[in-house]
Short mmCIF file of C-alpha atoms and ligand atoms in Angstrom, two decimals:
data_model
loop_
_atom_site.label_atom_id
_atom_site.label_comp_id
_atom_site.label_asym_id
_atom_site.label_seq_id
_atom_site.Cartn_x
_atom_site.Cartn_y
_atom_site.Cartn_z
CA MET A 1 14.36 -2.18 -23.51
CA ILE A 2 14.20 -2.72 -19.75
CA ILE A 3 17.20 -4.81 -18.76
CA LYS A 4 17.43 -6.93 -15.62
CA PRO A 5 20.28 -9.24 -14.63
CA ARG A 6 20.05 -12.85 -15.83
CA VAL A 7 22.79 -14.88 -14.20
CA ARG A 8 23.83 -18.28 -15.55
CA GLY A 9 26.61 -19.87 -13.51
CA PHE A 10 29.62 -17.59 -13.61
CA MET A 11 28.16 -15.38 -16.34
CA CYS A 12 25.49 -12.73 -16.42
CA VAL A 13 23.97 -12.97 -19.88
CA THR A 14 22.47 -9.48 -19.77
CA THR A 15 24.30 -6.18 -19.34
CA HIS A 16 23.18 -2.63 -18.61
CA PRO A 17 24.68 0.14 -20.79
CA VAL A 18 23.85 2.95 -18.38
CA GLY A 19 25.21 0.98 -15.42
CA CYS A 20 28.42 0.17 -17.29
CA GLU A 21 28.85 3.86 -18.10
CA ALA A 22 28.33 4.80 -14.45
CA ASN A 23 30.84 2.17 -13.41
CA VAL A 24 33.49 3.57 -15.76
CA GLY A 25 32.64 7.08 -14.56
CA GLN A 26 33.23 6.05 -10.95
CA GLN A 27 36.64 4.60 -11.81
CA ILE A 28 37.58 7.81 -13.62
CA ASP A 29 36.44 9.87 -10.61
CA TYR A 30 38.60 7.72 -8.35
CA VAL A 31 41.70 8.32 -10.46
CA LYS A 32 41.07 12.06 -10.70
CA ALA A 33 40.59 12.29 -6.93
CA GLN A 34 43.97 10.60 -6.38
CA GLY A 35 45.73 13.14 -8.58
CA PRO A 36 48.14 12.87 -11.49
CA ILE A 37 50.76 10.14 -11.85
CA PRO A 38 54.09 12.00 -12.08
CA ASN A 39 56.16 11.06 -15.16
CA GLY A 40 53.35 8.76 -16.31
CA PRO A 41 53.07 7.28 -19.81
CA LYS A 42 51.83 9.40 -22.72
CA ARG A 43 51.00 6.92 -25.52
CA VAL A 44 49.67 3.62 -24.30
CA LEU A 45 48.59 0.38 -25.93
CA VAL A 46 46.32 -1.74 -23.72
CA ILE A 47 45.69 -5.30 -24.93
CA GLY A 48 42.53 -6.47 -23.14
CA ALA A 49 41.30 -2.93 -22.46
CA SER A 50 37.56 -3.33 -21.98
CA THR A 51 36.99 -4.94 -18.56
CA GLY A 52 38.75 -5.75 -15.31
CA TYR A 53 42.42 -4.91 -14.92
CA GLY A 54 42.92 -3.82 -18.53
CA LEU A 55 40.11 -1.28 -18.35
CA ALA A 56 41.52 0.02 -15.06
CA SER A 57 44.90 0.34 -16.79
CA ARG A 58 43.40 2.33 -19.64
CA ILE A 59 41.60 4.62 -17.19
CA SER A 60 44.70 5.10 -15.02
CA ALA A 61 46.82 5.97 -18.06
CA ALA A 62 44.29 8.33 -19.62
CA PHE A 63 42.94 10.10 -16.56
CA GLY A 64 45.98 9.72 -14.28
CA ALA A 65 48.61 10.66 -16.85
CA GLY A 66 46.62 12.28 -19.67
CA ALA A 67 47.79 9.49 -21.99
CA SER A 68 46.47 8.77 -25.45
CA THR A 69 45.29 5.16 -25.43
CA LEU A 70 44.76 2.53 -28.08
CA GLY A 71 42.64 -0.29 -26.65
CA ILE A 72 42.31 -3.82 -28.03
CA PHE A 73 39.46 -6.08 -26.95
CA PHE A 74 37.08 -8.79 -28.09
CA GLU A 75 33.51 -7.68 -27.41
CA LYS A 76 30.03 -7.81 -28.92
CA GLU A 77 27.94 -4.78 -29.61
CA GLY A 78 24.27 -4.68 -28.66
CA THR A 79 21.35 -5.01 -31.05
CA GLU A 80 17.72 -3.87 -30.77
CA LYS A 81 16.92 -7.29 -29.30
CA LYS A 82 19.94 -8.16 -27.20
CA PRO A 83 22.35 -6.19 -25.03
CA GLY A 84 26.03 -6.19 -25.99
CA THR A 85 28.83 -7.34 -23.70
CA ALA A 86 29.86 -5.25 -20.71
CA GLY A 87 33.24 -4.57 -22.27
CA TRP A 88 31.53 -3.00 -25.27
CA TYR A 89 29.54 -0.59 -23.12
CA ASN A 90 32.54 0.11 -20.85
CA SER A 91 34.59 1.04 -23.90
CA ALA A 92 31.83 3.23 -25.34
CA ALA A 93 31.72 5.05 -22.00
CA PHE A 94 35.50 5.34 -21.79
CA HIS A 95 35.60 6.93 -25.25
CA LYS A 96 32.83 9.34 -24.36
CA PHE A 97 34.52 10.52 -21.15
CA ALA A 98 37.96 10.73 -22.79
CA GLU A 99 36.63 12.69 -25.74
CA ALA A 100 34.85 15.14 -23.44
CA GLU A 101 38.24 15.98 -21.92
CA GLY A 102 40.12 16.08 -25.22
CA ILE A 103 42.03 12.87 -24.47
CA TYR A 104 42.79 10.73 -27.54
CA ALA A 105 41.28 7.24 -27.53
CA LYS A 106 40.94 4.66 -30.29
CA SER A 107 39.85 1.03 -30.04
CA ILE A 108 40.14 -2.12 -32.09
CA ASN A 109 37.64 -4.95 -31.63
CA GLY A 110 39.02 -8.32 -32.68
CA ASP A 111 41.16 -11.31 -31.79
CA ALA A 112 44.36 -10.02 -30.20
CA PHE A 113 45.99 -13.42 -30.72
CA SER A 114 45.80 -13.03 -34.50
CA ASP A 115 48.43 -11.54 -36.81
CA ALA A 116 45.73 -9.43 -38.49
CA ILE A 117 44.90 -7.52 -35.29
CA LYS A 118 48.59 -7.02 -34.51
CA GLU A 119 49.10 -5.57 -38.02
CA LYS A 120 46.06 -3.35 -37.69
CA THR A 121 47.29 -2.11 -34.31
CA ILE A 122 50.69 -1.24 -35.74
CA ALA A 123 49.07 0.64 -38.62
CA GLU A 124 46.92 2.64 -36.18
CA ILE A 125 49.92 3.48 -33.99
CA LYS A 126 51.90 4.63 -37.03
CA ALA A 127 49.03 6.76 -38.29
CA ASP A 128 47.97 8.42 -35.05
CA LEU A 129 50.58 8.07 -32.31
CA GLY A 130 53.86 7.35 -34.07
CA GLN A 131 55.06 5.16 -31.22
CA VAL A 132 53.89 3.92 -27.81
CA ASP A 133 55.77 4.16 -24.53
CA LEU A 134 53.74 1.60 -22.55
CA VAL A 135 52.19 -1.72 -23.56
CA VAL A 136 49.86 -3.32 -21.00
CA TYR A 137 49.09 -6.97 -21.66
CA SER A 138 45.87 -7.86 -19.84
CA LEU A 139 44.20 -10.60 -21.83
CA ALA A 140 42.15 -13.29 -20.13
CA SER A 141 40.69 -15.81 -22.52
CA PRO A 142 39.53 -19.43 -22.47
CA ARG A 143 40.88 -20.12 -25.97
CA ARG A 144 43.51 -19.09 -28.47
CA GLN A 145 43.98 -19.86 -32.11
CA HIS A 146 47.67 -19.94 -32.81
CA PRO A 147 48.44 -17.36 -35.53
CA LYS A 148 51.10 -19.45 -37.26
CA THR A 149 49.76 -23.02 -37.07
CA GLY A 150 46.02 -22.32 -36.88
CA GLU A 151 45.74 -24.77 -33.97
CA VAL A 152 43.06 -23.93 -31.42
CA PHE A 153 44.00 -24.29 -27.75
CA ASN A 154 41.50 -24.35 -24.89
CA SER A 155 42.61 -23.55 -21.37
CA THR A 156 41.50 -25.49 -18.30
CA LEU A 157 41.46 -24.60 -14.63
CA LYS A 158 42.70 -27.78 -13.01
CA PRO A 159 45.24 -28.89 -10.41
CA ILE A 160 48.49 -30.51 -11.49
CA GLY A 161 49.81 -33.81 -10.15
CA LYS A 162 46.87 -34.69 -7.89
CA ASP A 163 43.09 -34.44 -7.66
CA VAL A 164 42.00 -31.71 -5.27
CA THR A 165 38.87 -31.51 -3.13
CA GLN A 166 38.15 -28.13 -1.62
CA ARG A 167 35.18 -26.35 -0.16
CA GLY A 168 33.59 -23.76 -2.38
CA VAL A 169 30.37 -21.90 -2.86
CA ASN A 170 27.81 -22.98 -5.41
CA THR A 171 26.96 -19.47 -6.59
CA ASP A 172 23.58 -20.47 -8.09
CA LYS A 173 22.25 -22.30 -5.03
CA GLU A 174 24.28 -20.28 -2.51
CA THR A 175 25.38 -23.44 -0.75
CA ILE A 176 28.76 -24.57 0.53
CA GLU A 177 29.86 -27.74 -1.19
CA ASN A 178 32.97 -29.82 -1.66
CA PHE A 179 34.26 -29.53 -5.19
CA THR A 180 36.63 -32.15 -6.57
CA LEU A 181 38.85 -31.15 -9.43
CA VAL A 182 40.63 -33.90 -11.30
CA ALA A 183 44.32 -33.42 -12.05
CA ALA A 184 45.09 -32.09 -15.52
CA ASN A 185 46.85 -34.26 -18.07
CA GLU A 186 49.91 -33.12 -19.98
CA ASP A 187 47.91 -31.80 -22.96
CA GLU A 188 45.65 -29.74 -20.72
CA ILE A 189 48.66 -28.18 -19.04
CA ASN A 190 50.34 -27.37 -22.37
CA ASN A 191 47.14 -26.00 -23.87
CA THR A 192 46.57 -23.68 -20.91
CA VAL A 193 50.13 -22.41 -21.21
CA ALA A 194 49.50 -21.84 -24.94
CA VAL A 195 46.45 -19.69 -24.14
CA MET A 196 47.41 -17.81 -20.99
CA GLY A 197 51.22 -18.05 -21.03
CA GLY A 198 53.65 -15.53 -22.44
CA GLU A 199 54.00 -16.54 -26.09
CA ASP A 200 51.45 -14.05 -27.35
CA TRP A 201 52.85 -11.25 -25.15
CA GLN A 202 56.26 -11.95 -26.71
CA MET A 203 54.74 -12.00 -30.21
CA TRP A 204 53.16 -8.61 -29.58
CA ILE A 205 56.40 -7.04 -28.38
CA ASP A 206 58.40 -8.60 -31.24
CA ALA A 207 55.88 -7.32 -33.80
CA LEU A 208 55.76 -3.81 -32.30
CA ASP A 209 59.54 -3.70 -32.06
CA GLU A 210 60.10 -4.87 -35.63
CA ALA A 211 57.66 -2.24 -36.86
CA GLY A 212 59.58 0.46 -34.98
CA VAL A 213 56.56 1.60 -33.00
CA LEU A 214 58.07 1.14 -29.53
CA ALA A 215 59.50 4.43 -28.27
CA ASP A 216 62.94 4.52 -26.68
CA GLY A 217 62.48 3.70 -23.01
CA ALA A 218 59.17 1.90 -23.68
CA LYS A 219 57.86 -0.33 -20.92
CA THR A 220 55.58 -3.32 -20.93
CA THR A 221 53.82 -5.27 -18.24
CA ALA A 222 51.65 -8.39 -18.09
CA TYR A 223 49.48 -9.20 -15.10
CA THR A 224 49.70 -12.22 -12.85
CA TYR A 225 48.31 -13.60 -9.62
CA LEU A 226 50.32 -15.53 -7.05
CA GLY A 227 48.04 -15.92 -4.05
CA ASP A 228 48.92 -17.92 -0.97
CA LYS A 229 48.54 -21.52 0.28
CA LEU A 230 44.73 -21.37 0.23
CA THR A 231 44.53 -21.03 -3.53
CA TRP A 232 47.79 -22.67 -4.61
CA ASP A 233 46.33 -26.11 -5.37
CA ILE A 234 43.96 -24.62 -7.89
CA TYR A 235 45.87 -21.54 -8.98
CA TRP A 236 49.65 -21.23 -8.68
CA HIS A 237 50.32 -24.98 -8.66
CA GLY A 238 47.58 -25.67 -11.21
CA THR A 239 47.27 -25.24 -14.97
CA ILE A 240 46.72 -21.47 -14.82
CA GLY A 241 49.77 -21.18 -12.55
CA ALA A 242 51.82 -23.06 -15.16
CA ALA A 243 50.75 -20.43 -17.69
CA LYS A 244 51.64 -17.63 -15.29
CA LYS A 245 55.08 -19.20 -14.66
CA ASP A 246 55.57 -19.04 -18.43
CA LEU A 247 55.16 -15.24 -18.20
CA ASP A 248 57.94 -15.20 -15.60
CA LYS A 249 60.19 -17.07 -18.06
CA ARG A 250 59.33 -15.04 -21.14
CA VAL A 251 59.67 -11.68 -19.44
CA ILE A 252 63.46 -12.13 -19.29
CA ASN A 253 63.78 -12.07 -23.09
CA ILE A 254 61.30 -9.26 -23.47
CA ARG A 255 63.16 -7.24 -20.84
CA GLU A 256 66.48 -7.75 -22.64
CA LYS A 257 64.96 -6.54 -25.87
CA LEU A 258 63.48 -3.38 -24.34
CA ALA A 259 66.53 -2.68 -22.19
CA ARG A 260 68.55 -2.04 -25.37
CA THR A 261 66.69 1.22 -25.79
CA GLY A 262 66.38 2.02 -22.09
CA GLY A 263 63.03 0.29 -21.63
CA ASP A 264 61.81 -2.40 -19.27
CA ALA A 265 59.44 -5.36 -19.06
CA ARG A 266 57.88 -6.61 -15.85
CA VAL A 267 55.29 -9.08 -14.72
CA SER A 268 53.05 -7.27 -12.22
CA VAL A 269 51.33 -9.14 -9.42
CA LEU A 270 47.84 -7.90 -8.64
CA LYS A 271 45.43 -8.92 -5.91
CA ALA A 272 42.41 -11.17 -6.36
CA VAL A 273 39.35 -9.20 -7.49
CA VAL A 274 36.00 -10.05 -9.02
CA THR A 275 36.22 -10.01 -12.81
CA GLN A 276 34.64 -12.09 -15.53
CA ALA A 277 37.86 -14.11 -15.65
CA SER A 278 38.23 -14.74 -11.91
CA SER A 279 34.62 -15.71 -11.30
CA ALA A 280 35.14 -18.65 -13.65
CA ILE A 281 37.92 -20.08 -11.46
CA PRO A 282 36.66 -22.73 -9.02
CA VAL A 283 37.24 -21.77 -5.37
CA MET A 284 37.71 -18.08 -6.25
CA PRO A 285 34.15 -16.93 -5.40
CA LEU A 286 34.48 -18.32 -1.85
CA TYR A 287 38.05 -17.10 -1.47
CA LEU A 288 36.97 -13.63 -2.64
CA ALA A 289 33.94 -13.57 -0.32
CA LEU A 290 36.25 -14.38 2.60
CA LEU A 291 39.00 -12.02 1.46
CA PHE A 292 36.52 -9.14 1.16
CA LYS A 293 35.28 -9.87 4.67
CA ALA A 294 38.82 -9.78 6.10
CA MET A 295 40.03 -6.77 4.09
CA LYS A 296 36.90 -4.69 4.58
CA ALA A 297 37.18 -5.36 8.33
CA ASP A 298 40.56 -3.63 8.46
CA GLY A 299 39.77 -1.01 5.82
CA SER A 300 42.17 -2.33 3.18
CA HIS A 301 39.65 -3.55 0.57
CA GLU A 302 40.60 -2.65 -3.01
CA GLY A 303 39.23 -3.28 -6.50
CA CYS A 304 40.79 -3.09 -9.98
CA ILE A 305 41.14 0.67 -10.17
CA GLU A 306 42.78 1.10 -6.75
CA GLN A 307 45.22 -1.70 -7.57
CA VAL A 308 46.22 -0.48 -11.00
CA TYR A 309 46.43 3.21 -10.12
CA GLY A 310 48.72 2.20 -7.22
CA LEU A 311 50.80 -0.02 -9.50
CA PHE A 312 51.31 2.80 -12.01
CA LYS A 313 52.11 5.43 -9.42
CA ASN A 314 54.26 3.40 -7.02
CA SER A 315 55.95 0.87 -9.24
CA LEU A 316 55.67 1.28 -13.01
CA TYR A 317 56.34 5.02 -12.80
CA GLY A 318 57.47 5.36 -9.19
CA ASP A 319 60.96 6.14 -7.91
CA ALA A 320 61.00 3.11 -5.60
CA PRO A 321 59.15 0.26 -7.36
CA ILE A 322 57.85 -2.48 -5.08
CA LYS A 323 59.65 -5.56 -6.44
CA ASP A 324 60.11 -9.17 -5.34
CA GLU A 325 63.18 -11.39 -5.69
CA GLU A 326 62.04 -12.53 -9.14
CA GLY A 327 61.89 -8.93 -10.33
CA ARG A 328 58.09 -8.84 -10.46
CA LEU A 329 56.28 -5.66 -9.47
CA ARG A 330 54.03 -6.33 -6.46
CA ALA A 331 50.71 -4.63 -5.78
CA ASP A 332 49.26 -7.52 -3.78
CA GLY A 333 51.01 -6.81 -0.48
CA LEU A 334 47.89 -6.09 1.55
CA GLU A 335 46.19 -9.34 0.48
CA MET A 336 49.31 -11.38 1.24
CA ARG A 337 49.67 -10.17 4.84
CA PRO A 338 49.85 -13.25 7.11
CA GLU A 339 47.05 -11.95 9.33
CA ILE A 340 44.69 -11.58 6.37
CA GLN A 341 45.51 -15.05 5.04
CA ALA A 342 45.09 -16.51 8.54
CA ALA A 343 41.69 -14.85 8.94
CA VAL A 344 40.57 -16.19 5.56
CA ALA A 345 41.81 -19.71 6.44
CA GLN A 346 39.93 -19.66 9.74
CA MET A 347 36.68 -18.52 8.12
CA TRP A 348 37.14 -21.12 5.36
CA ASP A 349 37.06 -23.85 8.04
CA ASP A 350 34.05 -22.31 9.77
CA VAL A 351 31.80 -21.51 6.81
CA THR A 352 28.63 -23.53 6.24
CA THR A 353 25.63 -23.01 3.99
CA GLU A 354 23.69 -21.76 7.02
CA ASN A 355 26.24 -19.15 8.13
CA LEU A 356 27.45 -18.19 4.60
CA LEU A 357 26.07 -14.66 4.69
CA ALA A 358 27.27 -13.96 8.25
CA THR A 359 30.72 -15.56 8.02
CA THR A 360 31.67 -14.27 4.59
CA ASP A 361 31.06 -11.19 2.48
CA PHE A 362 29.24 -13.24 -0.12
CA ALA A 363 26.74 -10.39 -0.44
CA GLY A 364 29.63 -8.08 -1.34
CA TYR A 365 30.97 -10.64 -3.80
CA LYS A 366 27.59 -10.94 -5.53
CA ARG A 367 27.23 -7.18 -5.71
CA GLU A 368 30.68 -6.82 -7.26
CA PHE A 369 29.85 -9.60 -9.72
CA LEU A 370 26.64 -7.89 -10.86
CA ARG A 371 28.44 -4.55 -11.09
CA LEU A 372 30.72 -6.09 -13.75
CA PHE A 373 27.65 -6.19 -15.98
CA GLY A 374 26.37 -2.75 -15.06
CA PHE A 375 23.91 -3.76 -12.35
CA GLU A 376 23.76 -2.74 -8.67
CA ILE A 377 25.16 0.72 -9.41
CA ASP A 378 23.75 3.44 -7.18
CA GLY A 379 21.81 6.12 -9.00
CA VAL A 380 20.96 4.02 -12.07
CA ASP A 381 17.24 3.59 -12.74
CA TYR A 382 16.89 -0.07 -13.67
CA ASP A 383 13.18 0.33 -14.44
CA ALA A 384 13.86 2.89 -17.15
CA ASP A 385 13.89 2.05 -20.82
CA VAL A 386 17.43 1.93 -22.27
CA ASP A 387 18.74 1.61 -25.80
CA PRO A 388 21.04 -1.43 -26.06
CA VAL A 389 22.55 -0.09 -29.28
CA VAL A 390 25.48 2.10 -28.23
CA GLU A 391 28.18 3.31 -30.60
CA ILE A 392 31.84 3.45 -29.71
CA ASN A 393 33.23 6.67 -31.13
CA ASN A 394 36.52 6.33 -32.95
CA MET A 395 36.72 2.60 -33.49
CA ALA A 396 39.52 1.69 -35.88
N1 NAD B 401 40.86 -11.09 -11.67
C1 NAD B 401 41.84 -11.32 -10.80
O1 NAD B 401 41.61 -11.60 -9.62
C2 NAD B 401 43.27 -11.20 -11.28
C3 NAD B 401 44.28 -11.11 -10.31
C4 NAD B 401 45.60 -10.94 -10.74
C5 NAD B 401 45.90 -10.94 -12.09
N2 NAD B 401 44.89 -11.07 -13.01
C6 NAD B 401 45.26 -11.08 -14.44
O2 NAD B 401 44.84 -9.89 -15.07
C7 NAD B 401 44.70 -10.11 -16.48
C8 NAD B 401 43.34 -9.60 -16.92
O3 NAD B 401 42.34 -10.36 -16.30
P1 NAD B 401 40.93 -9.77 -15.82
O4 NAD B 401 40.62 -10.51 -14.57
O5 NAD B 401 41.00 -8.29 -15.81
O6 NAD B 401 40.00 -10.34 -16.98
P2 NAD B 401 38.74 -9.78 -17.77
O7 NAD B 401 37.99 -10.98 -18.19
O8 NAD B 401 38.02 -8.73 -17.01
O9 NAD B 401 39.41 -9.04 -19.03
C9 NAD B 401 39.87 -9.72 -20.16
C10 NAD B 401 40.12 -8.75 -21.31
O10 NAD B 401 40.69 -9.50 -22.38
C11 NAD B 401 39.96 -9.22 -23.57
N3 NAD B 401 40.06 -10.39 -24.45
C12 NAD B 401 39.82 -11.70 -24.16
N4 NAD B 401 40.09 -12.47 -25.23
C13 NAD B 401 40.52 -11.64 -26.21
C14 NAD B 401 40.96 -11.83 -27.55
N5 NAD B 401 41.04 -13.03 -28.10
N6 NAD B 401 41.31 -10.72 -28.26
C15 NAD B 401 41.24 -9.47 -27.73
N7 NAD B 401 40.85 -9.25 -26.46
C16 NAD B 401 40.50 -10.31 -25.72
C17 NAD B 401 38.56 -8.93 -23.13
O11 NAD B 401 37.84 -8.24 -24.13
C18 NAD B 401 38.85 -8.09 -21.87
O12 NAD B 401 39.16 -6.77 -22.25
C19 NAD B 401 44.87 -11.64 -16.68
O13 NAD B 401 46.20 -11.89 -17.05
C20 NAD B 401 44.62 -12.17 -15.28
O14 NAD B 401 45.23 -13.43 -15.06
C21 NAD B 401 43.58 -11.17 -12.63
#
């Protein structure tokens, strides 16, 4: 099959297995070039391990610290007629590269919110690893079925308390438009917290702890985004922000539990990057196009792998973790610099449909977006025939 990108809104419905493999290979090369993470983790569970920040976490642990990794994700494999999801191909590639270096990797494909997948994970840890010393929680999902009540919650990306009108880019038409988002009602807020808040993280840690598969000194982290004034209406002060504030609440309990055996739990703040999750958030494509412009101009541009490798080395396993007053680990310092935010704000006022490509790095945004699906990767022959059916070695 010859596979070309087919973009529909904030999704690309096709994916390229060879491009995804090259993408994973480049992230591994980055980590190897940076060198080992001293005192890094050795047995790591990554929940949401197939794309974005979770994949970068798995790569940093395995290739930065030589860790055995168990990855949980929810992906579709390809068939003769239809490519699989990017996360499927990324994981197949990760396994291949890890195996080639004798690094243990196993993966479980299924709904991480369910009790069944938690039980299966515990059984795999017991059988192969004994215990884990790091649990990375990196799920991003639009829905969650509650494991105890069976209720299905859908998340929304809306402001709270007021309607918000903000300029954004229509990514299909490549035009600048005003987007109005209507304030969420109480149910929408609660449902978003149920999906993206900390309850499931807590359930995971409770289940792992009860099963005795958390090593003494085990750590866990869940990822969050804070942003600055420009995105607050939609993000931090909106429904997704309410869910992220729930992580900040829940982490206290989780930390107390792990502290009993010398461990720790932290929410880690990462910068805005292009992922399948972030491209679905209104305003984010324009914010990212402007942020890339500002950060590339001063040489501080970073993607998932740079962020997570830095988080592991400096904060999760560093001697002097970068922490804020709330006790969160911070890797978003470069994005939050006042001069970067001011530059983004200025460009936001100036951008029009006509000057979109000159004022912003929308071209860079689009490239990053297509790369998520295995396209736009240098050295990949997109006219060549590829087999969409790719096995993941060592699936549980
Ligand atoms: N993208 C950003 O700009 C950004 C910035 C800061 C923090 N974060 C946070 O990082 C975390 C990861 O987000 P991302 O942007 O890397 O998203 P992503 O969409 O790239 O990754 C989501 C992962 O979750 C998995 N997943 C989704 N639903 C699942 C389910 N039911 N069961 C099992 N696995 C499931 C997917 O397979 C994938 O591995 C989120 O908490 C997000 O809020 C993202």
